[in-house]
Coordinates of C-alpha atoms in Angstrom, one line a residue:
Chain A
X24 CA -22.6 47.9 -28.5
X25 CA -23.6 45.4 -30.2
X26 CA -22.1 46.2 -33.9
X27 CA -20.0 42.9 -33.6
X28 CA -21.0 41.3 -36.5
X29 CA -20.1 43.1 -39.6
X30 CA -17.2 40.6 -40.7
X31 CA -16.5 42.6 -43.3
X32 CA -15.3 45.9 -41.8
X33 CA -13.0 43.7 -39.5
X34 CA -10.4 42.5 -41.9
X35 CA -7.4 41.6 -39.8
X36 CA -4.7 43.6 -40.1
X37 CA -2.2 42.6 -42.5
X38 CA 0.8 41.2 -40.9
X39 CA 3.5 44.1 -40.7
X40 CA 1.4 46.8 -39.5
X41 CA 0.6 47.9 -36.1
X42 CA -1.9 50.4 -36.2
X43 CA -5.2 51.9 -34.2
X44 CA -8.4 52.0 -35.9
X45 CA -10.7 54.1 -33.6
X46 CA -14.2 52.9 -32.5
X47 CA -13.8 49.1 -32.6
X48 CA -11.7 48.4 -29.6
X49 CA -8.7 49.7 -30.4
X50 CA -6.4 49.8 -27.4
X51 CA -3.7 52.7 -26.7
X52 CA -1.3 52.4 -23.7
X53 CA 0.7 55.3 -22.9
X54 CA 3.4 54.9 -20.1
X55 CA 1.8 52.5 -17.8
X56 CA 3.2 51.7 -14.4
X57 CA 2.0 49.2 -12.1
X58 CA 3.1 48.6 -8.4
X59 CA 2.6 46.1 -5.9
X60 CA 3.2 48.6 -2.5
X61 CA 6.5 50.0 -3.4
X62 CA 7.4 47.4 -5.7
X63 CA 7.3 48.4 -8.9
X64 CA 6.6 45.2 -11.4
X65 CA 5.5 47.3 -14.9
X66 CA 7.6 50.2 -16.0
X67 CA 6.9 52.8 -18.7
X68 CA 5.1 50.4 -20.8
X69 CA 3.6 52.2 -24.3
X70 CA 2.1 50.2 -27.2
X71 CA -1.0 50.4 -29.7
X72 CA -2.9 47.4 -29.5
X73 CA -5.1 46.3 -33.1
X74 CA -9.0 45.9 -32.8
X75 CA -10.3 42.9 -34.0
X76 CA -6.7 40.8 -33.4
X77 CA -5.2 38.7 -30.8
X78 CA -2.2 40.0 -29.5
X79 CA -0.3 38.2 -27.6
X80 CA 1.6 39.1 -24.4
X81 CA 4.7 36.6 -23.9
X82 CA 8.0 36.6 -21.5
X83 CA 9.4 34.6 -18.8
X84 CA 7.7 33.9 -15.4
X85 CA 7.1 37.1 -12.9
X86 CA 8.3 40.0 -15.9
X87 CA 5.0 41.6 -15.3
X88 CA 2.4 40.1 -18.2
X89 CA -0.4 39.1 -16.0
X90 CA 0.0 42.8 -13.9
X91 CA 0.3 44.6 -17.3
X92 CA -3.0 42.7 -18.4
X93 CA -5.3 43.6 -15.4
X94 CA -3.9 47.2 -15.6
X95 CA -6.2 47.2 -19.0
X96 CA -9.2 47.0 -17.3
X97 CA -8.3 47.9 -13.8
X98 CA -8.2 44.8 -12.5
X99 CA -4.7 45.4 -11.1
X100 CA -5.6 48.1 -8.1
X101 CA -8.3 45.2 -7.0
X102 CA -5.2 43.5 -5.1
X103 CA -4.0 45.0 -2.0
X104 CA -1.8 47.7 -2.3
X105 CA -1.8 47.9 -5.7
X106 CA -1.5 50.7 -8.0
X107 CA -1.0 52.0 -11.3
X108 CA -0.4 55.0 -13.5
X109 CA -0.8 55.9 -17.0
X110 CA -2.9 56.1 -19.7
X111 CA -5.1 53.2 -21.6
X112 CA -7.3 54.6 -24.2
X113 CA -10.0 52.4 -25.1
X114 CA -11.0 54.1 -28.6
X115 CA -9.8 56.8 -27.2
X116 CA -11.3 57.2 -24.0
X117 CA -9.0 57.0 -21.1
X118 CA -10.0 54.0 -18.7
X119 CA -7.6 55.9 -16.1
X120 CA -9.5 59.1 -16.3
X121 CA -9.8 60.7 -13.2
X122 CA -13.7 60.4 -13.8
X123 CA -13.6 56.7 -15.0
X124 CA -15.5 54.1 -13.2
X125 CA -13.6 50.8 -12.8
X126 CA -16.6 49.0 -12.7
X127 CA -17.6 50.4 -16.4
X128 CA -14.2 50.1 -17.5
X129 CA -15.0 46.2 -16.6
X130 CA -18.0 45.8 -18.6
X131 CA -16.2 47.1 -21.8
X132 CA -13.1 45.2 -21.3
X133 CA -14.2 41.7 -20.5
X134 CA -11.8 39.3 -18.6
X135 CA -10.7 35.6 -18.3
X136 CA -8.6 34.0 -16.0
X137 CA -6.1 31.3 -15.5
X138 CA -7.7 29.0 -14.0
X139 CA -11.6 28.2 -15.0
X140 CA -13.9 29.9 -12.5
X141 CA -17.4 29.5 -13.0
X142 CA -19.6 30.8 -9.7
X143 CA -20.1 27.4 -8.2
X144 CA -23.4 28.2 -6.7
X145 CA -25.2 28.8 -10.1
X146 CA -26.2 27.0 -12.9
X147 CA -24.8 26.9 -16.3
X148 CA -27.4 29.4 -17.6
X149 CA -27.1 31.7 -14.5
X150 CA -23.5 31.6 -15.0
X151 CA -23.5 32.8 -18.4
X152 CA -26.1 35.8 -17.6
X153 CA -25.0 36.6 -14.5
X154 CA -23.4 40.0 -15.4
X155 CA -26.2 41.0 -16.9
X156 CA -29.1 39.5 -14.5
X157 CA -26.9 41.2 -11.3
X158 CA -26.8 44.7 -13.5
X159 CA -30.4 44.7 -13.1
X160 CA -31.6 42.9 -16.6
X161 CA -34.7 41.1 -15.6
X162 CA -36.4 40.5 -19.5
X163 CA -36.6 36.7 -19.4
X164 CA -36.8 36.6 -23.1
X165 CA -33.6 38.6 -23.7
X166 CA -31.3 36.9 -21.1
X167 CA -32.5 33.6 -23.1
X168 CA -31.3 35.3 -26.1
X169 CA -28.1 36.5 -24.6
X170 CA -27.5 32.9 -22.8
X171 CA -28.1 31.1 -26.6
X172 CA -26.3 33.4 -28.3
X173 CA -22.9 33.8 -26.3
X174 CA -22.7 30.1 -25.7
X175 CA -23.0 29.6 -29.5
X176 CA -19.9 32.0 -29.9
X177 CA -18.3 30.3 -27.0
X178 CA -18.6 26.9 -29.0
X179 CA -20.3 25.6 -26.2
X180 CA -24.2 25.3 -27.0
X181 CA -23.9 22.2 -28.5
X182 CA -22.5 20.6 -25.6
X183 CA -24.7 22.2 -22.5
X184 CA -28.3 23.0 -24.4
X185 CA -29.5 20.1 -22.5
X186 CA -27.9 20.8 -19.3
X187 CA -28.2 24.6 -18.9
X188 CA -29.7 24.0 -15.0
X189 CA -26.9 21.9 -14.4
X190 CA -24.1 23.7 -12.0
X191 CA -21.7 25.0 -13.9
X192 CA -18.6 23.4 -11.7
X193 CA -20.1 20.4 -12.9
X194 CA -18.7 20.4 -16.6
X195 CA -14.9 19.3 -17.5
X196 CA -12.1 22.0 -17.5
X197 CA -12.4 23.0 -20.9
X198 CA -16.2 23.2 -20.9
X199 CA -15.8 25.5 -17.7
X200 CA -13.3 27.7 -19.5
X201 CA -15.6 28.0 -22.6
X202 CA -18.3 28.7 -20.3
X203 CA -16.3 31.4 -18.5
X204 CA -15.5 33.2 -21.7
X205 CA -19.2 32.9 -22.4
X206 CA -19.9 34.7 -19.2
X207 CA -17.6 37.3 -20.2
X208 CA -19.3 37.5 -24.0
X209 CA -22.4 38.3 -22.4
X210 CA -22.0 41.6 -21.4
X211 CA -20.7 42.0 -25.2
X212 CA -17.5 43.3 -24.1
X213 CA -15.0 45.1 -27.2
X214 CA -11.9 43.7 -25.5
X215 CA -11.3 40.4 -24.5
X216 CA -8.2 39.6 -21.8
X217 CA -7.1 36.4 -21.5
X218 CA -5.0 35.5 -18.8
X219 CA -3.2 32.1 -19.5
X220 CA -6.4 30.9 -20.3
X221 CA -5.3 27.1 -21.0
X222 CA -2.7 26.7 -18.2
X223 CA -5.2 24.4 -16.7
X224 CA -6.4 22.6 -19.4
X225 CA -5.3 19.2 -21.2
X226 CA -4.3 19.4 -24.9
X227 CA -7.3 18.7 -26.4
X228 CA -9.4 21.4 -24.5
X229 CA -6.4 24.0 -25.4
X230 CA -6.8 23.2 -29.1
X231 CA -10.3 23.7 -28.7
X232 CA -9.9 27.4 -26.7
X233 CA -6.9 28.4 -29.6
X234 CA -9.8 27.4 -32.3
X235 CA -12.3 29.7 -30.1
X236 CA -9.6 32.6 -30.1
X237 CA -9.1 32.8 -33.6
X238 CA -12.8 32.6 -34.2
X239 CA -13.8 35.5 -31.8
X240 CA -10.8 37.8 -33.2
X241 CA -13.7 38.6 -35.9
X242 CA -15.5 40.4 -33.3
X243 CA -13.2 41.3 -30.6
X244 CA -9.9 42.2 -29.7
X245 CA -7.8 39.8 -28.1
X246 CA -5.1 40.3 -25.5
X247 CA -4.2 37.0 -24.3
X248 CA -0.8 36.4 -21.8
X249 CA 0.8 33.1 -22.4
X250 CA 3.5 31.0 -21.2
X251 CA 3.5 28.7 -24.2
X252 CA 5.5 30.7 -27.2
X253 CA 4.2 27.8 -29.3
X254 CA 0.3 29.1 -28.4
X255 CA 1.4 32.7 -29.2
X256 CA 2.7 31.9 -32.6
X257 CA -0.2 29.8 -33.6
X258 CA -3.4 32.1 -32.2
X259 CA -1.8 35.7 -32.2
X260 CA -1.5 38.6 -34.9
X261 CA 1.0 40.3 -32.7
X262 CA 3.4 39.3 -30.0
X263 CA 4.7 41.6 -27.4
X264 CA 7.9 40.4 -25.3
X265 CA 8.2 41.4 -21.8
X266 CA 11.3 41.0 -19.5
X267 CA 12.3 42.2 -16.6
X268 CA 14.9 45.0 -16.4
X269 CA 17.9 45.7 -13.9
X270 CA 15.3 47.4 -11.5
X271 CA 13.2 44.0 -11.7
X272 CA 10.5 46.0 -13.1
X273 CA 8.3 44.6 -16.3
X274 CA 9.5 46.2 -19.7
X275 CA 8.7 46.1 -22.8
X276 CA 11.4 44.3 -25.2
X277 CA 9.8 44.1 -28.8
X278 CA 6.4 44.0 -30.3
X279 CA 5.6 43.2 -33.7
X280 CA 3.6 41.1 -35.9
X281 CA 4.1 37.1 -34.7
X282 CA 5.6 36.1 -37.9
X283 CA 8.4 38.5 -37.8
X284 CA 9.1 38.4 -33.8
X285 CA 9.4 34.4 -34.4
X286 CA 11.1 34.8 -37.4
X287 CA 13.4 37.4 -37.4
X288 CA 13.2 39.0 -34.0
X289 CA 15.2 43.0 -34.0
X290 CA 16.3 42.4 -30.3
X291 CA 18.7 40.0 -29.2
X292 CA 16.8 39.2 -26.1
X293 CA 13.8 38.2 -28.1
X294 CA 16.0 36.0 -29.9
X295 CA 17.8 34.2 -27.2
X296 CA 14.1 33.6 -25.4
X297 CA 12.4 32.4 -28.3
X298 CA 14.8 30.0 -29.3
X299 CA 15.0 28.8 -25.4
X300 CA 18.7 30.5 -24.4
X301 CA 16.6 31.2 -21.2
X302 CA 13.4 31.7 -19.5
Chain B
X17 CA 12.9 -14.2 -15.3
X18 CA 9.9 -13.9 -17.4
X19 CA 7.1 -16.3 -16.6
X20 CA 5.5 -18.5 -18.4
X21 CA 2.0 -17.9 -19.9
X22 CA -0.7 -19.2 -18.0
X23 CA -1.5 -21.6 -21.0
X24 CA 2.4 -22.5 -21.8
X25 CA 3.4 -26.0 -20.0
X26 CA 4.7 -25.8 -16.5
X27 CA 8.6 -25.2 -16.4
X28 CA 10.4 -27.8 -15.4
X29 CA 11.3 -27.6 -11.5
X30 CA 15.3 -27.5 -12.0
X31 CA 14.7 -24.2 -14.0
X32 CA 12.7 -22.5 -11.7
X33 CA 14.2 -19.7 -9.5
X34 CA 13.7 -19.7 -5.6
X35 CA 11.3 -17.6 -4.5
X36 CA 13.1 -14.3 -3.8
X37 CA 11.7 -12.4 -0.8
X38 CA 10.1 -9.0 -2.2
X39 CA 11.5 -5.4 -1.2
X40 CA 8.3 -5.0 -0.2
X41 CA 7.4 -7.1 2.3
X42 CA 6.8 -6.1 5.7
X43 CA 8.1 -9.1 7.6
X44 CA 11.1 -8.9 5.9
X45 CA 11.9 -5.4 7.1
X46 CA 14.4 -4.2 9.5
X47 CA 13.6 -3.4 13.2
X48 CA 13.0 0.7 12.6
X49 CA 10.3 -0.2 10.2
X50 CA 8.6 -2.6 12.8
X51 CA 9.0 0.2 15.7
X52 CA 7.2 2.6 13.1
X53 CA 4.1 0.0 12.6
X54 CA 4.1 -0.2 16.3
X55 CA 4.0 3.9 16.4
X56 CA 1.6 3.8 13.8
X57 CA -0.9 1.2 15.5
X58 CA -0.5 3.1 19.1
X59 CA -1.5 6.7 17.7
X60 CA -4.5 5.3 15.4
X61 CA -5.7 3.6 18.7
X62 CA -5.6 6.9 21.1
X63 CA -7.1 9.1 18.3
X64 CA -9.9 6.4 17.9
X65 CA -10.5 6.0 21.5
X66 CA -10.5 10.0 21.6
X67 CA -13.3 10.3 19.3
X68 CA -14.6 7.3 20.8
X69 CA -14.9 8.7 24.3
X70 CA -16.2 12.2 22.8
X71 CA -19.1 10.6 21.3
X72 CA -20.0 8.1 24.1
X73 CA -19.6 11.1 26.7
X74 CA -22.4 13.0 24.5
X75 CA -24.4 9.7 23.9
X76 CA -24.8 9.0 27.8
X77 CA -25.8 12.9 28.3
X78 CA -28.5 12.6 25.8
X79 CA -29.7 9.1 26.8
X80 CA -29.8 10.3 30.4
X81 CA -31.9 13.3 29.5
X82 CA -34.2 11.2 27.6
X83 CA -34.6 8.4 30.4
X84 CA -35.3 10.8 33.2
X85 CA -37.2 13.7 31.0
X86 CA -39.4 11.0 29.0
X87 CA -41.8 10.3 31.7
X88 CA -42.7 14.3 32.2
X89 CA -43.5 14.9 28.7
X90 CA -47.4 14.5 27.8
X91 CA -49.7 17.1 25.9
X92 CA -50.0 19.4 28.6
X93 CA -46.3 19.5 29.4
X94 CA -46.3 21.2 25.9
X95 CA -49.6 23.2 25.9
X96 CA -50.3 24.4 29.6
X97 CA -48.7 26.8 32.0
X98 CA -46.7 25.6 34.9
X99 CA -48.9 25.2 38.3
X100 CA -47.7 25.6 42.0
X101 CA -46.6 22.7 43.8
X102 CA -48.9 20.3 44.6
X103 CA -51.1 20.4 41.8
X104 CA -51.1 17.7 39.3
X105 CA -50.2 18.1 35.4
X106 CA -49.1 21.6 34.1
X107 CA -46.0 22.4 31.3
X108 CA -43.3 24.7 30.4
X109 CA -45.5 26.2 27.2
X110 CA -45.2 29.3 28.6
X111 CA -41.2 29.0 28.6
X112 CA -41.1 27.2 25.4
X113 CA -42.9 29.9 23.3
X114 CA -41.0 32.7 25.6
X115 CA -37.4 30.9 24.4
X116 CA -38.5 30.7 20.9
X117 CA -39.4 34.8 21.1
X118 CA -36.2 35.9 22.4
X119 CA -34.4 33.8 20.6
X120 CA -35.9 35.0 17.2
X121 CA -35.5 38.7 18.1
X122 CA -32.2 38.1 19.3
X123 CA -31.5 36.6 16.0
X124 CA -33.2 39.6 14.0
X125 CA -30.7 41.7 16.4
X126 CA -27.4 39.7 16.3
X127 CA -27.4 38.0 12.6
X128 CA -27.1 40.7 10.8
X129 CA -24.8 42.7 12.8
X130 CA -22.8 39.3 13.3
X131 CA -22.6 39.0 9.5
X132 CA -22.3 42.6 8.7
X133 CA -18.7 42.6 11.3
X134 CA -18.1 39.6 9.5
X135 CA -18.5 41.0 5.9
X136 CA -16.4 44.0 6.7
X137 CA -13.3 42.0 8.7
X138 CA -13.3 39.3 5.6
X139 CA -13.8 42.0 2.6
X140 CA -13.1 45.4 3.2
X141 CA -11.5 45.1 7.0
X142 CA -7.5 46.7 6.3
X143 CA -5.5 48.4 8.9
X144 CA -5.7 49.8 12.4
X145 CA -9.7 49.7 12.9
X146 CA -10.0 45.9 11.6
X147 CA -7.9 45.1 14.5
X148 CA -9.6 46.7 17.1
X149 CA -12.8 45.3 15.5
X150 CA -11.3 42.1 15.6
X151 CA -10.0 41.9 19.5
X152 CA -13.2 43.5 20.4
X153 CA -15.3 40.6 18.9
X154 CA -12.6 37.9 20.4
X155 CA -13.2 40.0 23.8
X156 CA -16.6 39.7 23.8
X157 CA -16.8 35.9 22.7
X158 CA -14.7 35.3 25.5
X159 CA -17.1 37.4 28.2
X160 CA -18.7 35.5 31.0
X161 CA -22.2 35.1 29.7
X162 CA -23.7 36.9 33.4
X163 CA -21.1 39.5 32.7
X164 CA -23.3 40.0 29.6
X165 CA -26.7 39.4 32.0
X166 CA -25.3 42.0 34.6
X167 CA -24.6 44.5 31.9
X168 CA -28.2 44.5 30.2
X169 CA -29.9 44.5 33.4
X170 CA -27.9 47.9 34.2
X171 CA -28.8 49.4 31.4
X172 CA -32.4 48.2 29.9
X173 CA -33.6 46.3 33.3
X174 CA -32.6 49.4 35.9
X175 CA -33.0 52.2 33.2
X176 CA -34.6 51.9 29.6
X177 CA -37.5 49.9 30.5
X178 CA -37.7 49.7 34.5
X179 CA -38.5 46.4 35.1
X180 CA -37.1 42.8 34.2
X181 CA -38.5 42.4 30.3
X182 CA -38.1 39.7 27.1
X183 CA -36.6 42.5 24.9
X184 CA -33.8 42.8 28.1
X185 CA -33.2 39.1 27.5
X186 CA -33.2 39.1 23.4
X187 CA -30.6 41.8 24.0
X188 CA -28.3 39.6 26.4
X189 CA -28.8 36.7 23.8
X190 CA -28.0 38.9 21.0
X191 CA -25.1 40.0 22.7
X192 CA -23.6 36.6 23.1
X193 CA -24.5 35.3 19.7
X194 CA -23.0 38.2 18.0
X195 CA -19.0 37.4 18.2
X196 CA -19.9 33.6 17.5
X197 CA -21.8 34.5 14.0
X198 CA -18.9 37.2 13.2
X199 CA -15.8 34.6 14.1
X200 CA -17.3 32.0 12.2
X201 CA -18.8 33.4 9.2
X202 CA -15.6 35.6 8.7
X203 CA -13.6 32.5 8.5
X204 CA -16.5 31.0 6.0
X205 CA -16.0 33.6 3.8
X206 CA -12.1 33.7 3.9
X207 CA -12.2 29.8 2.6
X208 CA -13.8 31.6 -0.8
X209 CA -11.5 31.5 -3.1
X210 CA -10.7 34.7 -4.6
X211 CA -10.9 33.4 -8.1
X212 CA -14.5 34.1 -8.2
X213 CA -14.5 37.7 -6.6
X214 CA -12.2 38.3 -9.6
X215 CA -14.9 36.7 -11.6
X216 CA -17.5 38.9 -10.4
X217 CA -15.2 42.2 -10.6
X218 CA -14.1 41.5 -14.0
X219 CA -17.6 41.1 -15.3
X220 CA -18.1 44.6 -14.0
X221 CA -19.9 44.0 -10.8
X222 CA -19.4 46.5 -8.4
X223 CA -18.0 45.3 -4.8
X224 CA -21.1 45.0 -2.6
X225 CA -23.0 43.2 -5.3
X226 CA -20.0 40.8 -5.6
X227 CA -20.0 40.2 -2.4
X228 CA -24.0 39.7 -1.9
X229 CA -24.7 37.5 -5.5
X230 CA -21.0 35.6 -5.6
X231 CA -19.5 35.6 -1.9
X232 CA -22.4 35.1 0.4
X233 CA -23.8 32.4 -1.7
X234 CA -20.9 30.1 -2.0
X235 CA -20.4 30.4 2.0
X236 CA -23.9 29.6 2.7
X237 CA -23.2 26.4 4.5
X238 CA -21.0 27.9 6.4
X239 CA -23.1 31.0 7.2
X240 CA -25.7 28.8 8.4
X241 CA -23.2 26.7 10.2
X242 CA -22.4 30.0 12.0
X243 CA -26.0 31.3 12.6
X244 CA -27.3 28.1 14.2
X245 CA -24.4 27.4 16.3
X246 CA -25.1 31.1 17.7
X247 CA -28.9 30.0 18.1
X248 CA -27.9 26.8 19.8
X249 CA -25.3 28.9 22.4
X250 CA -27.9 31.6 23.2
X251 CA -31.0 29.1 23.2
X252 CA -29.5 27.4 26.2
X253 CA -28.0 30.6 28.2
X254 CA -29.7 30.8 31.4
X255 CA -27.4 33.4 33.8
X256 CA -28.4 36.3 31.5
X257 CA -32.0 35.4 31.2
X258 CA -32.3 35.0 35.1
X259 CA -31.1 38.8 35.5
X260 CA -33.0 40.3 32.5
X261 CA -35.7 38.3 31.3
X262 CA -36.5 36.8 34.8
X263 CA -38.8 34.0 34.0
X264 CA -42.8 34.0 34.2
X265 CA -45.0 31.2 35.4
X266 CA -47.8 32.6 32.7
X267 CA -48.4 33.3 29.0
X268 CA -46.8 36.5 28.0
X269 CA -45.9 37.7 24.7
X270 CA -44.9 41.1 25.9
X271 CA -41.5 41.7 25.2
X272 CA -41.5 44.6 27.8
X273 CA -42.8 42.6 30.8
X274 CA -41.3 39.5 32.2
X275 CA -40.7 36.5 30.0
X276 CA -40.4 32.7 30.6
X277 CA -37.6 30.8 29.1
X278 CA -36.7 27.4 29.0
X279 CA -33.0 27.3 31.0
X280 CA -34.8 29.5 33.4
X281 CA -37.8 27.2 33.7
X282 CA -35.2 24.0 34.2
X283 CA -32.7 25.6 36.7
X284 CA -36.5 26.6 39.1
X285 CA -37.4 23.3 38.8
X286 CA -34.2 21.9 39.4
X287 CA -33.3 23.9 42.4
X288 CA -36.7 23.3 44.1
X289 CA -36.8 20.5 46.6
X290 CA -39.6 18.5 45.0
X291 CA -39.0 15.2 43.2
X292 CA -42.2 16.0 40.8
X293 CA -40.4 19.1 39.9
X294 CA -37.0 17.6 39.0
X295 CA -38.8 15.2 36.6
X296 CA -40.4 18.3 35.1
X297 CA -36.7 20.3 35.1
X298 CA -35.3 16.7 32.9
X299 CA -38.6 17.1 30.4
X300 CA -37.9 20.9 30.1
X301 CA -34.0 20.0 29.3
X302 CA -35.7 17.1 26.8
X303 CA -37.7 19.8 25.5
X304 CA -34.8 22.6 25.1
X305 CA -32.9 19.9 22.9
X306 CA -35.3 18.9 21.1
X307 CA -36.3 22.9 20.3
X308 CA -32.5 23.6 19.6
X309 CA -32.3 20.7 17.0
X310 CA -35.3 21.4 15.3
X311 CA -34.7 25.1 15.2
X312 CA -31.1 24.0 13.4
X313 CA -33.1 21.3 11.0
X314 CA -35.4 23.9 9.9
X315 CA -32.7 26.7 9.5
X316 CA -30.5 24.3 7.3
X317 CA -33.5 23.1 5.5
X318 CA -35.2 26.5 4.5
X319 CA -31.9 27.8 3.5
X320 CA -31.2 24.5 0.9
X321 CA -29.2 25.1 -2.3
X322 CA -32.0 24.8 -4.7
X323 CA -29.6 24.3 -8.1
X324 CA -30.9 22.1 -10.4
X325 CA -34.4 22.3 -9.1
X326 CA -35.1 25.1 -10.7

């Protein structure tokens, strides 16, 4: 699964079209619903996410953005009482198929969380290769190679190559978040989910992560939840706007190319939100 | 109002504003504030004296045991078996070995069960079964140790083995250790933030591997505290051992035969009417304290985090 370097084939879809392209990390969400206990957090959500592009999910607090994101790699169901229904097709394969193994799903769809969470008892090196090492890879040369490649892709190699054996928790917040990105990239996922990856970071660290997201777009399908509309405008190719409906469940209001959604929204509620009239 | 710079010539006194009392001056504050300082001082004094009293008591006990026990200590005390009254010398070596052996076996039995129960309660336990488990663990924790001793006596001394034996002692100690390990370790596992579990699950690790490779190592220090605490508690138990291991004046490593133990040895020496044996009781108590301190030190050192020393 490491055909991630053919930049030519991954030309960013021209703005204005939202369509899928099989085999490169395309995601099709069909009629997805998510519950916490009896409370429905996401209602009947369908959308098609362009491969090798950045899709931003925006919306006010509590509108189900994160829940939706966590449904994509079946992390939602980890919480107590949480469940989801519907279809999420990764390159045509349903991650919610009855015989689908959530553990395998998460190896193909990586995730970066809101707060940087490197494993505190592991070194920088061990953090990066944790997924492979714990999955049973023992080949030291291969692990070394993966560690360096992942850290380079996460734009962290130059800053940490002399402290690979130090604790991952000793890095700065921004470095820790890039370490977490490197850790996710080491598993060679097709899709990278990011749940407000900059909300705990300062502006300088944020802009580094944003540069990185623009860089990674060439090889990965990225879905990013963000609170920050400017961030969505800066990094994403497509934007989905979610809002609570009258049942307090998150619903997709508008989805389209970022430039269009921010300059010429089709829905009144989108316009109100992006112009700061509420939210 | 601006103050002159340091280099500027001093202003003429007539233009200098009279000193205005600072609103933050504690002497100028109102009566209610003054009583607040008083209450603060009294409370702080109470807390410090409570801490001092606790440490003082412990130090007095420790010092007293050292003073009374030290005269009994010599090489023979650590290497010889106890001698009948009237004979000079002798030691508590069989009790030392018996305590170490029974503690080891009890740890091998109790620590995995305790940690396993803790993992179940913290990582999996939901619903009525978990509540029952938690209730039973609390119940065992509150059980007087003599009751544990009687139970094991009825089960293992009367029936399974047929005589007093070291294995029964170990089982009794293990039963005492399990709830201590479980409750301590469960609390420690709950302190591990969920973000680490999510990070591991998000990497495509199965639940059990997440627990083994991420949750347990993160709570390592707490795990060790729980184990050491339970070993210290079990190492000092006397009543259940009197009913199970019985004690032994001779060297015996046979788990199916009566086995000596330091607390039992202390008891036997202390209730005897001989001054020499009383000294030996104090000496044994000192040895027991040393053994438990060394055990916890060794456990901590051997499981130290080696990050950065790779």
